[in-house]
PDB file of C-alpha atoms in Angstrom:
ATOM      1  CA  MET A 953     131.122  84.803 207.639  1.00  0.00           C
ATOM      2  CA  GLU A 954     131.244  86.659 204.702  1.00  0.00           C
ATOM      3  CA  THR A 955     129.293  84.973 202.283  1.00  0.00           C
ATOM      4  CA  GLY A 956     126.693  83.344 204.414  1.00  0.00           C
ATOM      5  CA  SER A 957     127.280  79.723 203.469  1.00  0.00           C
ATOM      6  CA  PHE A 958     130.082  77.131 202.926  1.00  0.00           C
ATOM      7  CA  SER A 959     128.944  76.952 199.278  1.00  0.00           C
ATOM      8  CA  ALA A 960     128.892  80.234 198.719  1.00  0.00           C
ATOM      9  CA  ALA A 961     132.332  80.652 200.169  1.00  0.00           C
ATOM     10  CA  ALA A 962     133.746  77.460 197.911  1.00  0.00           C
ATOM     11  CA  ARG A 963     132.401  79.117 195.062  1.00  0.00           C
ATOM     12  CA  LYS A 964     134.413  82.548 195.801  1.00  0.00           C
ATOM     13  CA  LEU A 965     137.451  80.237 196.741  1.00  0.00           C
ATOM     14  CA  GLY A 966     136.937  78.042 193.435  1.00  0.00           C
ATOM     15  CA  LYS A 967     136.846  75.183 196.018  1.00  0.00           C
ATOM     16  CA  VAL A 968     134.358  71.940 196.393  1.00  0.00           C
ATOM     17  CA  PRO A 969     131.949  72.601 199.556  1.00  0.00           C
ATOM     18  CA  SER A 970     133.342  69.542 201.114  1.00  0.00           C
ATOM     19  CA  ALA A 971     136.684  71.055 201.349  1.00  0.00           C
ATOM     20  CA  VAL A 972     135.465  74.188 203.215  1.00  0.00           C
ATOM     21  CA  SER A 973     133.575  72.631 205.396  1.00  0.00           C
ATOM     22  CA  MET A 974     136.443  70.020 206.316  1.00  0.00           C
ATOM     23  CA  SER A 975     138.841  72.966 206.653  1.00  0.00           C
ATOM     24  CA  ILE A 976     136.436  74.884 209.113  1.00  0.00           C
ATOM     25  CA  ALA A 977     136.047  71.263 211.244  1.00  0.00           C
ATOM     26  CA  ASN A 978     139.946  70.753 211.530  1.00  0.00           C
ATOM     27  CA  LEU A 979     140.098  74.557 212.582  1.00  0.00           C
ATOM     28  CA  GLU A 980     137.269  74.212 215.057  1.00  0.00           C
ATOM     29  CA  ILE A 981     139.567  70.942 216.203  1.00  0.00           C
ATOM     30  CA  ASP A 982     143.036  72.694 216.437  1.00  0.00           C
ATOM     31  CA  LEU A 983     141.229  76.035 218.283  1.00  0.00           C
ATOM     32  CA  ASP A 984     138.929  73.500 220.400  1.00  0.00           C
ATOM     33  CA  LEU A 985     136.245  76.068 219.603  1.00  0.00           C
ATOM     34  CA  LYS A 986     132.800  75.482 217.876  1.00  0.00           C
ATOM     35  CA  LEU A 987     133.040  78.238 215.081  1.00  0.00           C
ATOM     36  CA  PHE A 988     129.431  77.360 213.602  1.00  0.00           C
ATOM     37  CA  GLU A 989     126.003  75.909 214.458  1.00  0.00           C
ATOM     38  CA  ARG A 990     124.976  73.659 211.913  1.00  0.00           C
ATOM     39  CA  LYS A 991     121.254  73.224 213.037  1.00  0.00           C
ATOM     40  CA  GLY A 992     120.020  75.202 210.523  1.00  0.00           C
ATOM     41  CA  ARG A 993     119.920  75.063 206.480  1.00  0.00           C
ATOM     42  CA  GLU A 994     123.129  77.187 206.541  1.00  0.00           C
ATOM     43  CA  PRO A 995     125.743  77.567 209.332  1.00  0.00           C
ATOM     44  CA  VAL A 996     125.250  80.339 211.978  1.00  0.00           C
ATOM     45  CA  PRO A 997     128.382  81.474 213.265  1.00  0.00           C
ATOM     46  CA  THR A 998     128.878  81.185 217.136  1.00  0.00           C
ATOM     47  CA  ALA A 999     129.903  84.421 219.322  1.00  0.00           C
ATOM     48  CA  GLN A1000     133.320  83.000 219.523  1.00  0.00           C
ATOM     49  CA  ALA A1001     133.715  83.265 215.872  1.00  0.00           C
ATOM     50  CA  THR A1002     132.220  86.556 215.602  1.00  0.00           C
ATOM     51  CA  VAL A1003     135.073  88.137 217.881  1.00  0.00           C
ATOM     52  CA  LEU A1004     137.884  85.799 216.165  1.00  0.00           C
ATOM     53  CA  HIS A1005     136.606  87.101 212.793  1.00  0.00           C
ATOM     54  CA  GLU A1006     137.274  90.854 213.934  1.00  0.00           C
ATOM     55  CA  LYS A1007     140.671  90.007 214.767  1.00  0.00           C
ATOM     56  CA  THR A1008     141.273  88.137 211.916  1.00  0.00           C
ATOM     57  CA  ALA A1009     140.381  90.913 209.462  1.00  0.00           C
ATOM     58  CA  GLN A1010     142.690  93.088 210.968  1.00  0.00           C
ATOM     59  CA  LEU A1011     145.530  90.499 210.991  1.00  0.00           C
ATOM     60  CA  LEU A1012     144.810  89.814 207.167  1.00  0.00           C
ATOM     61  CA  ILE A1013     145.204  93.629 206.670  1.00  0.00           C
ATOM     62  CA  GLU A1014     148.598  94.012 208.547  1.00  0.00           C
ATOM     63  CA  MET A1015     150.006  90.979 206.559  1.00  0.00           C
ATOM     64  CA  ASN A1016     148.781  92.833 203.161  1.00  0.00           C
ATOM     65  CA  GLN A1017     150.550  95.770 204.324  1.00  0.00           C
ATOM     66  CA  TRP A1018     153.812  93.519 205.203  1.00  0.00           C
ATOM     67  CA  LYS A1019     153.271  91.851 201.556  1.00  0.00           C
ATOM     68  CA  GLN A1020     152.679  95.352 200.181  1.00  0.00           C
ATOM     69  CA  GLN A1021     156.007  96.713 201.520  1.00  0.00           C
ATOM     70  CA  ALA A1022     158.116  93.116 200.671  1.00  0.00           C
ATOM     71  CA  TYR A1023     156.667  93.293 197.094  1.00  0.00           C
ATOM     72  CA  ALA A1024     157.814  97.098 196.628  1.00  0.00           C
ATOM     73  CA  LEU A1025     161.518  95.970 198.208  1.00  0.00           C
ATOM     74  CA  SER A1026     161.745  93.126 195.842  1.00  0.00           C
ATOM     75  CA  THR A1027     160.220  94.244 192.231  1.00  0.00           C
ATOM     76  CA  GLY A1028     160.878  98.012 192.801  1.00  0.00           C
ATOM     77  CA  LEU A1029     159.380 100.264 190.197  1.00  0.00           C
ATOM     78  CA  GLU A1030     155.834  99.330 188.907  1.00  0.00           C
ATOM     79  CA  SER A1031     155.292  99.181 185.028  1.00  0.00           C
ATOM     80  CA  SER A1032     152.396 101.339 185.364  1.00  0.00           C
ATOM     81  CA  LEU A1033     150.526 103.459 187.785  1.00  0.00           C
ATOM     82  CA  ASN A1034     146.730 103.943 187.436  1.00  0.00           C
ATOM     83  CA  ILE A1035     145.369 107.151 189.215  1.00  0.00           C
ATOM     84  CA  VAL A1036     141.821 107.709 189.233  1.00  0.00           C
ATOM     85  CA  ILE A1037     140.540 111.407 190.100  1.00  0.00           C
ATOM     86  CA  VAL A1038     136.807 111.908 191.178  1.00  0.00           C
ATOM     87  CA  SER A1039     135.499 114.072 188.422  1.00  0.00           C
ATOM     88  CA  GLU A1040     134.212 116.993 190.666  1.00  0.00           C
ATOM     89  CA  LEU A1041     138.052 117.285 191.670  1.00  0.00           C
ATOM     90  CA  LEU A1042     139.706 117.505 188.336  1.00  0.00           C
ATOM     91  CA  HIS A1043     139.979 121.425 188.670  1.00  0.00           C
ATOM     92  CA  THR A1044     142.072 120.767 191.685  1.00  0.00           C
ATOM     93  CA  ASN A1045     145.959 120.881 192.010  1.00  0.00           C
ATOM     94  CA  TRP A1046     146.467 117.026 191.734  1.00  0.00           C
ATOM     95  CA  VAL A1047     148.782 117.548 188.628  1.00  0.00           C
ATOM     96  CA  ASP A1048     151.200 119.004 190.409  1.00  0.00           C
ATOM     97  CA  TYR A1049     151.295 115.835 192.703  1.00  0.00           C
ATOM     98  CA  ILE A1050     151.916 113.834 189.199  1.00  0.00           C
ATOM     99  CA  ARG A1051     154.611 116.197 188.240  1.00  0.00           C
ATOM    100  CA  LEU A1052     156.786 115.217 191.297  1.00  0.00           C
ATOM    101  CA  VAL A1053     155.982 111.522 190.635  1.00  0.00           C
ATOM    102  CA  GLU A1054     157.220 111.951 186.895  1.00  0.00           C
ATOM    103  CA  GLN A1055     160.211 113.882 188.145  1.00  0.00           C
ATOM    104  CA  LYS A1056     161.330 110.808 190.239  1.00  0.00           C
ATOM    105  CA  PHE A1057     160.447 108.183 187.980  1.00  0.00           C
ATOM    106  CA  PRO A1058     160.813 109.803 184.499  1.00  0.00           C
ATOM    107  CA  SER A1059     160.121 106.368 182.769  1.00  0.00           C
ATOM    108  CA  LEU A1060     157.022 105.457 184.387  1.00  0.00           C
ATOM    109  CA  HIS A1061     153.867 104.996 182.779  1.00  0.00           C
ATOM    110  CA  ILE A1062     151.112 106.794 184.502  1.00  0.00           C
ATOM    111  CA  ASN A1063     147.375 106.501 183.338  1.00  0.00           C
ATOM    112  CA  ILE A1064     144.867 108.976 184.702  1.00  0.00           C
ATOM    113  CA  MET A1065     141.171 108.433 184.831  1.00  0.00           C
ATOM    114  CA  SER A1066     137.898 110.292 186.003  1.00  0.00           C
ATOM    115  CA  ALA A1067     134.938 108.551 187.740  1.00  0.00           C
ATOM    116  CA  PRO A1068     132.533 109.696 190.027  1.00  0.00           C
ATOM    117  CA  GLN A1069     133.304 108.907 193.751  1.00  0.00           C
ATOM    118  CA  GLU A1070     131.651 105.293 194.455  1.00  0.00           C
ATOM    119  CA  ASP A1071     132.996 104.097 190.990  1.00  0.00           C
ATOM    120  CA  ALA A1072     136.456 105.318 191.902  1.00  0.00           C
ATOM    121  CA  LEU A1073     136.423 103.637 194.941  1.00  0.00           C
ATOM    122  CA  SER A1074     135.292 100.517 193.350  1.00  0.00           C
ATOM    123  CA  MET A1075     138.384 101.017 190.916  1.00  0.00           C
ATOM    124  CA  LEU A1076     140.681 100.965 193.827  1.00  0.00           C
ATOM    125  CA  LEU A1077     138.881  97.539 195.475  1.00  0.00           C
ATOM    126  CA  ASP A1078     139.050  96.007 192.546  1.00  0.00           C
ATOM    127  CA  GLN A1079     142.803  96.983 191.840  1.00  0.00           C
ATOM    128  CA  SER A1080     141.964  98.635 188.669  1.00  0.00           C
ATOM    129  CA  ALA A1081     143.506 101.404 189.987  1.00  0.00           C
ATOM    130  CA  GLN A1082     146.342 101.790 192.504  1.00  0.00           C
ATOM    131  CA  LEU A1083     145.691 105.291 193.721  1.00  0.00           C
ATOM    132  CA  ALA A1084     142.753 107.600 193.994  1.00  0.00           C
ATOM    133  CA  TRP A1085     142.173 111.132 194.594  1.00  0.00           C
ATOM    134  CA  MET A1086     138.952 111.444 196.308  1.00  0.00           C
ATOM    135  CA  PHE A1087     136.319 113.361 199.001  1.00  0.00           C
ATOM    136  CA  GLU A1088     136.609 112.255 202.160  1.00  0.00           C
ATOM    137  CA  ARG A1089     133.922 109.239 202.941  1.00  0.00           C
ATOM    138  CA  GLU A1090     131.147 109.167 205.731  1.00  0.00           C
ATOM    139  CA  GLN A1091     132.170 105.524 206.041  1.00  0.00           C
ATOM    140  CA  LEU A1092     135.391 103.506 205.086  1.00  0.00           C
ATOM    141  CA  ASP A1093     135.627 100.252 203.970  1.00  0.00           C
ATOM    142  CA  HIS A1094     138.002  98.355 205.780  1.00  0.00           C
ATOM    143  CA  ARG A1095     140.352  97.597 203.064  1.00  0.00           C
ATOM    144  CA  GLU A1096     141.137 101.238 202.111  1.00  0.00           C
ATOM    145  CA  GLN A1097     143.626 103.411 203.805  1.00  0.00           C
ATOM    146  CA  PHE A1098     144.349 107.012 202.980  1.00  0.00           C
ATOM    147  CA  VAL A1099     146.092 110.688 203.862  1.00  0.00           C
ATOM    148  CA  GLU A1100     144.409 113.892 203.544  1.00  0.00           C
ATOM    149  CA  ILE A1101     145.675 116.485 201.329  1.00  0.00           C
ATOM    150  CA  LYS A1102     143.148 119.561 201.362  1.00  0.00           C
ATOM    151  CA  LYS A1103     140.232 121.053 201.610  1.00  0.00           C
ATOM    152  CA  GLU A1104     137.836 121.586 198.771  1.00  0.00           C
ATOM    153  CA  ALA A1105     134.371 123.529 198.741  1.00  0.00           C
ATOM    154  CA  LEU A1106     131.283 122.534 196.951  1.00  0.00           C
ATOM    155  CA  LEU A1107     128.525 124.892 196.075  1.00  0.00           C
ATOM    156  CA  THR A1108     124.691 125.003 195.620  1.00  0.00           C
ATOM    157  CA  VAL A1109     123.925 126.498 192.536  1.00  0.00           C
ATOM    158  CA  ALA A1110     121.309 126.923 190.202  1.00  0.00           C
ATOM    159  CA  ALA A1111     121.017 129.103 186.649  1.00  0.00           C
ATOM    160  CA  ASN A1112     119.627 132.842 187.099  1.00  0.00           C
ATOM    161  CA  ASP A1113     116.650 132.086 185.340  1.00  0.00           C
ATOM    162  CA  HIS A1114     115.847 128.761 187.558  1.00  0.00           C
ATOM    163  CA  PHE A1115     112.877 129.530 190.245  1.00  0.00           C
ATOM    164  CA  LEU A1116     115.124 128.981 192.948  1.00  0.00           C
ATOM    165  CA  ALA A1117     117.643 131.586 191.776  1.00  0.00           C
ATOM    166  CA  GLN A1118     114.623 133.975 192.237  1.00  0.00           C
ATOM    167  CA  LEU A1119     114.025 133.448 195.995  1.00  0.00           C
ATOM    168  CA  ASP A1120     116.174 135.399 198.300  1.00  0.00           C
ATOM    169  CA  GLN A1121     116.119 132.276 200.761  1.00  0.00           C
ATOM    170  CA  VAL A1122     115.940 128.636 200.079  1.00  0.00           C
ATOM    171  CA  ASN A1123     114.638 126.162 202.503  1.00  0.00           C
ATOM    172  CA  PHE A1124     115.262 122.413 202.526  1.00  0.00           C
ATOM    173  CA  LYS A1125     111.433 122.102 201.418  1.00  0.00           C
ATOM    174  CA  HIS A1126     112.512 123.993 198.084  1.00  0.00           C
ATOM    175  CA  LEU A1127     115.476 121.770 197.578  1.00  0.00           C
ATOM    176  CA  LEU A1128     113.195 118.674 198.293  1.00  0.00           C
ATOM    177  CA  GLN A1129     110.917 119.324 195.628  1.00  0.00           C
ATOM    178  CA  ALA A1130     112.752 120.730 192.828  1.00  0.00           C
ATOM    179  CA  ARG A1131     114.662 118.616 190.360  1.00  0.00           C
ATOM    180  CA  GLN A1132     118.389 117.977 191.275  1.00  0.00           C
ATOM    181  CA  ILE A1133     120.975 117.297 188.845  1.00  0.00           C
ATOM    182  CA  VAL A1134     123.696 114.797 190.955  1.00  0.00           C
ATOM    183  CA  VAL A1135     126.812 113.569 190.050  1.00  0.00           C
ATOM    184  CA  ALA A1136     126.861 109.914 190.514  1.00  0.00           C
ATOM    185  CA  SER A1137     127.863 106.406 189.810  1.00  0.00           C
ATOM    186  CA  ARG A1138     127.299 105.066 186.471  1.00  0.00           C
ATOM    187  CA  ASP A1139     125.534 101.837 188.454  1.00  0.00           C
ATOM    188  CA  ASN A1140     122.364 103.082 188.985  1.00  0.00           C
ATOM    189  CA  ASN A1141     121.693 100.434 192.150  1.00  0.00           C
ATOM    190  CA  ILE A1142     124.025 102.831 194.022  1.00  0.00           C
ATOM    191  CA  LYS A1143     122.548 105.626 195.648  1.00  0.00           C
ATOM    192  CA  PRO A1144     124.365 109.148 194.850  1.00  0.00           C
ATOM    193  CA  GLU A1145     125.993 111.111 197.662  1.00  0.00           C
ATOM    194  CA  LEU A1146     124.755 114.620 198.320  1.00  0.00           C
ATOM    195  CA  LEU A1147     121.486 113.737 196.858  1.00  0.00           C
ATOM    196  CA  PHE A1148     118.691 116.281 198.680  1.00  0.00           C
ATOM    197  CA  SER A1149     115.679 116.161 196.124  1.00  0.00           C
ATOM    198  CA  ARG A1150     113.166 113.705 195.599  1.00  0.00           C
ATOM    199  CA  HIS A1151     113.418 114.033 192.063  1.00  0.00           C
ATOM    200  CA  TYR A1152     116.802 113.967 190.533  1.00  0.00           C
ATOM    201  CA  TRP A1153     118.722 113.349 187.123  1.00  0.00           C
ATOM    202  CA  ARG A1154     122.063 111.496 187.310  1.00  0.00           C
ATOM    203  CA  THR A1155     125.308 112.084 185.486  1.00  0.00           C
ATOM    204  CA  ASP A1156     128.678 110.694 186.019  1.00  0.00           C
ATOM    205  CA  ASN A1157     130.806 113.899 185.688  1.00  0.00           C
ATOM    206  CA  HIS A1158     130.593 117.805 187.092  1.00  0.00           C
ATOM    207  CA  HIS A1159     131.125 119.225 183.352  1.00  0.00           C
ATOM    208  CA  SER A1160     127.925 117.603 181.807  1.00  0.00           C
ATOM    209  CA  ALA A1161     126.221 118.150 185.443  1.00  0.00           C
ATOM    210  CA  CYS A1162     127.308 122.120 184.903  1.00  0.00           C
ATOM    211  CA  MET A1163     125.842 122.097 181.349  1.00  0.00           C
ATOM    212  CA  MET A1164     122.515 120.684 182.813  1.00  0.00           C
ATOM    213  CA  ILE A1165     122.385 123.351 185.388  1.00  0.00           C
ATOM    214  CA  LEU A1166     123.259 126.023 183.139  1.00  0.00           C
ATOM    215  CA  GLY A1167     120.345 124.948 181.166  1.00  0.00           C
ATOM    216  CA  GLY A1168     117.846 125.287 183.819  1.00  0.00           C
ATOM    217  CA  LEU A1169     117.098 121.258 183.808  1.00  0.00           C
ATOM    218  CA  GLY A1170     117.787 121.541 187.906  1.00  0.00           C
ATOM    219  CA  TRP A1171     120.099 122.816 190.641  1.00  0.00           C
ATOM    220  CA  GLY A1172     123.100 121.240 191.682  1.00  0.00           C
ATOM    221  CA  VAL A1173     126.487 120.924 193.658  1.00  0.00           C
ATOM    222  CA  LEU A1174     129.355 122.264 191.812  1.00  0.00           C
ATOM    223  CA  PRO A1175     133.063 122.562 193.115  1.00  0.00           C
ATOM    224  CA  ALA A1176     134.090 125.790 193.777  1.00  0.00           C
ATOM    225  CA  GLU A1177     137.108 125.765 191.977  1.00  0.00           C
ATOM    226  CA  MET A1178     135.286 125.753 188.822  1.00  0.00           C
ATOM    227  CA  PHE A1179     133.927 129.236 189.278  1.00  0.00           C
ATOM    228  CA  ASN A1180     137.710 130.590 190.386  1.00  0.00           C
ATOM    229  CA  GLN A1181     138.855 128.998 186.768  1.00  0.00           C
ATOM    230  CA  ASN A1182     135.805 130.417 184.854  1.00  0.00           C
ATOM    231  CA  PRO A1183     134.936 133.456 185.953  1.00  0.00           C
ATOM    232  CA  LYS A1184     131.614 133.413 183.615  1.00  0.00           C
ATOM    233  CA  LEU A1185     130.139 130.979 185.889  1.00  0.00           C
ATOM    234  CA  SER A1186     129.534 133.604 188.639  1.00  0.00           C
ATOM    235  CA  LYS A1187     127.494 135.542 186.431  1.00  0.00           C
ATOM    236  CA  GLN A1188     125.613 132.575 184.774  1.00  0.00           C
ATOM    237  CA  LEU A1189     124.830 130.960 188.283  1.00  0.00           C
ATOM    238  CA  LYS A1190     123.460 131.916 191.355  1.00  0.00           C
ATOM    239  CA  VAL A1191     124.926 130.538 194.546  1.00  0.00           C
ATOM    240  CA  LEU A1192     121.702 129.498 196.434  1.00  0.00           C
ATOM    241  CA  ASN A1193     121.087 131.009 199.978  1.00  0.00           C
ATOM    242  CA  VAL A1194     119.974 127.926 201.746  1.00  0.00           C
ATOM    243  CA  LEU A1195     118.489 128.512 205.455  1.00  0.00           C
ATOM    244  CA  ASP A1196     118.779 125.012 206.537  1.00  0.00           C
ATOM    245  CA  PHE A1197     122.816 124.203 205.937  1.00  0.00           C
ATOM    246  CA  THR A1198     125.752 126.661 204.185  1.00  0.00           C
ATOM    247  CA  PRO A1199     125.277 126.510 200.507  1.00  0.00           C
ATOM    248  CA  LYS A1200     129.494 126.220 201.088  1.00  0.00           C
ATOM    249  CA  LEU A1201     130.259 122.755 201.655  1.00  0.00           C
ATOM    250  CA  GLU A1202     133.902 121.735 202.469  1.00  0.00           C
ATOM    251  CA  TYR A1203     135.389 118.349 202.432  1.00  0.00           C
ATOM    252  CA  PHE A1204     138.938 117.117 202.841  1.00  0.00           C
ATOM    253  CA  ILE A1205     140.400 115.549 199.931  1.00  0.00           C
ATOM    254  CA  ASP A1206     142.179 112.120 200.515  1.00  0.00           C
ATOM    255  CA  LEU A1207     144.527 110.340 198.761  1.00  0.00           C
ATOM    256  CA  VAL A1208     143.070 106.956 198.912  1.00  0.00           C
ATOM    257  CA  TRP A1209     144.710 103.284 198.178  1.00  0.00           C
ATOM    258  CA  SER A1210     143.836  99.509 198.878  1.00  0.00           C
ATOM    259  CA  ARG A1211     145.409  97.897 201.686  1.00  0.00           C
ATOM    260  CA  GLU A1212     145.059  94.628 199.587  1.00  0.00           C
ATOM    261  CA  SER A1213     147.309  96.135 196.737  1.00  0.00           C
ATOM    262  CA  ASN A1214     150.768  95.436 196.102  1.00  0.00           C
ATOM    263  CA  LEU A1215     152.359  98.999 195.435  1.00  0.00           C
ATOM    264  CA  GLY A1216     155.273  99.859 193.674  1.00  0.00           C
ATOM    265  CA  ALA A1217     158.017 102.425 194.397  1.00  0.00           C
ATOM    266  CA  ALA A1218     155.979 105.238 192.636  1.00  0.00           C
ATOM    267  CA  ALA A1219     152.733 105.085 194.545  1.00  0.00           C
ATOM    268  CA  LEU A1220     154.889 104.484 197.783  1.00  0.00           C
ATOM    269  CA  PHE A1221     156.659 107.641 196.984  1.00  0.00           C
ATOM    270  CA  LEU A1222     153.817 110.117 196.368  1.00  0.00           C
ATOM    271  CA  ILE A1223     151.857 108.435 199.734  1.00  0.00           C
ATOM    272  CA  ASN A1224     155.094 108.994 201.769  1.00  0.00           C
ATOM    273  CA  HIS A1225     155.285 112.583 200.313  1.00  0.00           C
ATOM    274  CA  LEU A1226     151.943 113.782 201.163  1.00  0.00           C
ATOM    275  CA  GLN A1227     152.654 111.876 204.865  1.00  0.00           C
ATOM    276  CA  MET A1228     155.791 113.842 205.402  1.00  0.00           C
ATOM    277  CA  GLN A1229     153.929 117.189 204.204  1.00  0.00           C
ATOM    278  CA  ARG A1230     151.445 116.744 206.783  1.00  0.00           C
ATOM    279  CA  LYS A1231     153.768 116.443 209.339  1.00  0.00           C
ATOM    280  CA  GLN A1232     155.572 119.825 208.440  1.00  0.00           C
ATOM    281  CA  PRO A1233     152.981 122.831 209.580  1.00  0.00           C
ATOM    282  CA  ASN A1234     153.358 125.592 207.496  1.00  0.00           C
ATOM    283  CA  THR A1235     152.542 123.426 204.714  1.00  0.00           C
TER     284      THR A1235
END
């Protein structure tokens, strides 16, 4: 059902198409249900198959979670822990949490990487990273799980000499017509988040985005924490007074992991620490 045909499923599984077709036929016999209509070129799932597929997806997630726990119990500490930080969040206090892991597991080898939001999620799902420090997502992939950490603000800004900075009030039409500098995936086929303008240039990190905005090449959205750590920016950039939405966009930061990954003791320790922290009302 995920690949659209028996032959595509066979390629994904590394089997011959006849083996997949036979497996489905045997499953239909065992269940006494017709799962696919075979009248056309490709098999079409029946209503019963759709219902069972939804149930099966949840069962597989629960099985993978069970396997993760068993794996952690049997193997203990992972040989290394790969964590990806979304580039706009490099200024946040993620180092404090890495320090907790280091104190608990001083021999653990930790790799920290930075990537745009969409690429960070891809790294989780292809298991090249075990944990990701990310913004909340409007739509969740069924394979991901997360715990909220804190809120982070993003500011809509332009250089002082940019024409938008000369306006007392900026409306959506102004933003739509002006070039936007947007932090986005390295894959140009993936549409950037927080994209408002028809005309935009992409970069894969907020440092280069900041330099481009300072250079008057366009307006953009930058983390408020950048201004806290570099007060000079407040004199070089203007926070735009946007009429149609607040110029200060607030998002939750999540620690995200894949339900399909075999997480080790260190990753589970950090997840459990954050979950326990959220249960304490004064933290």
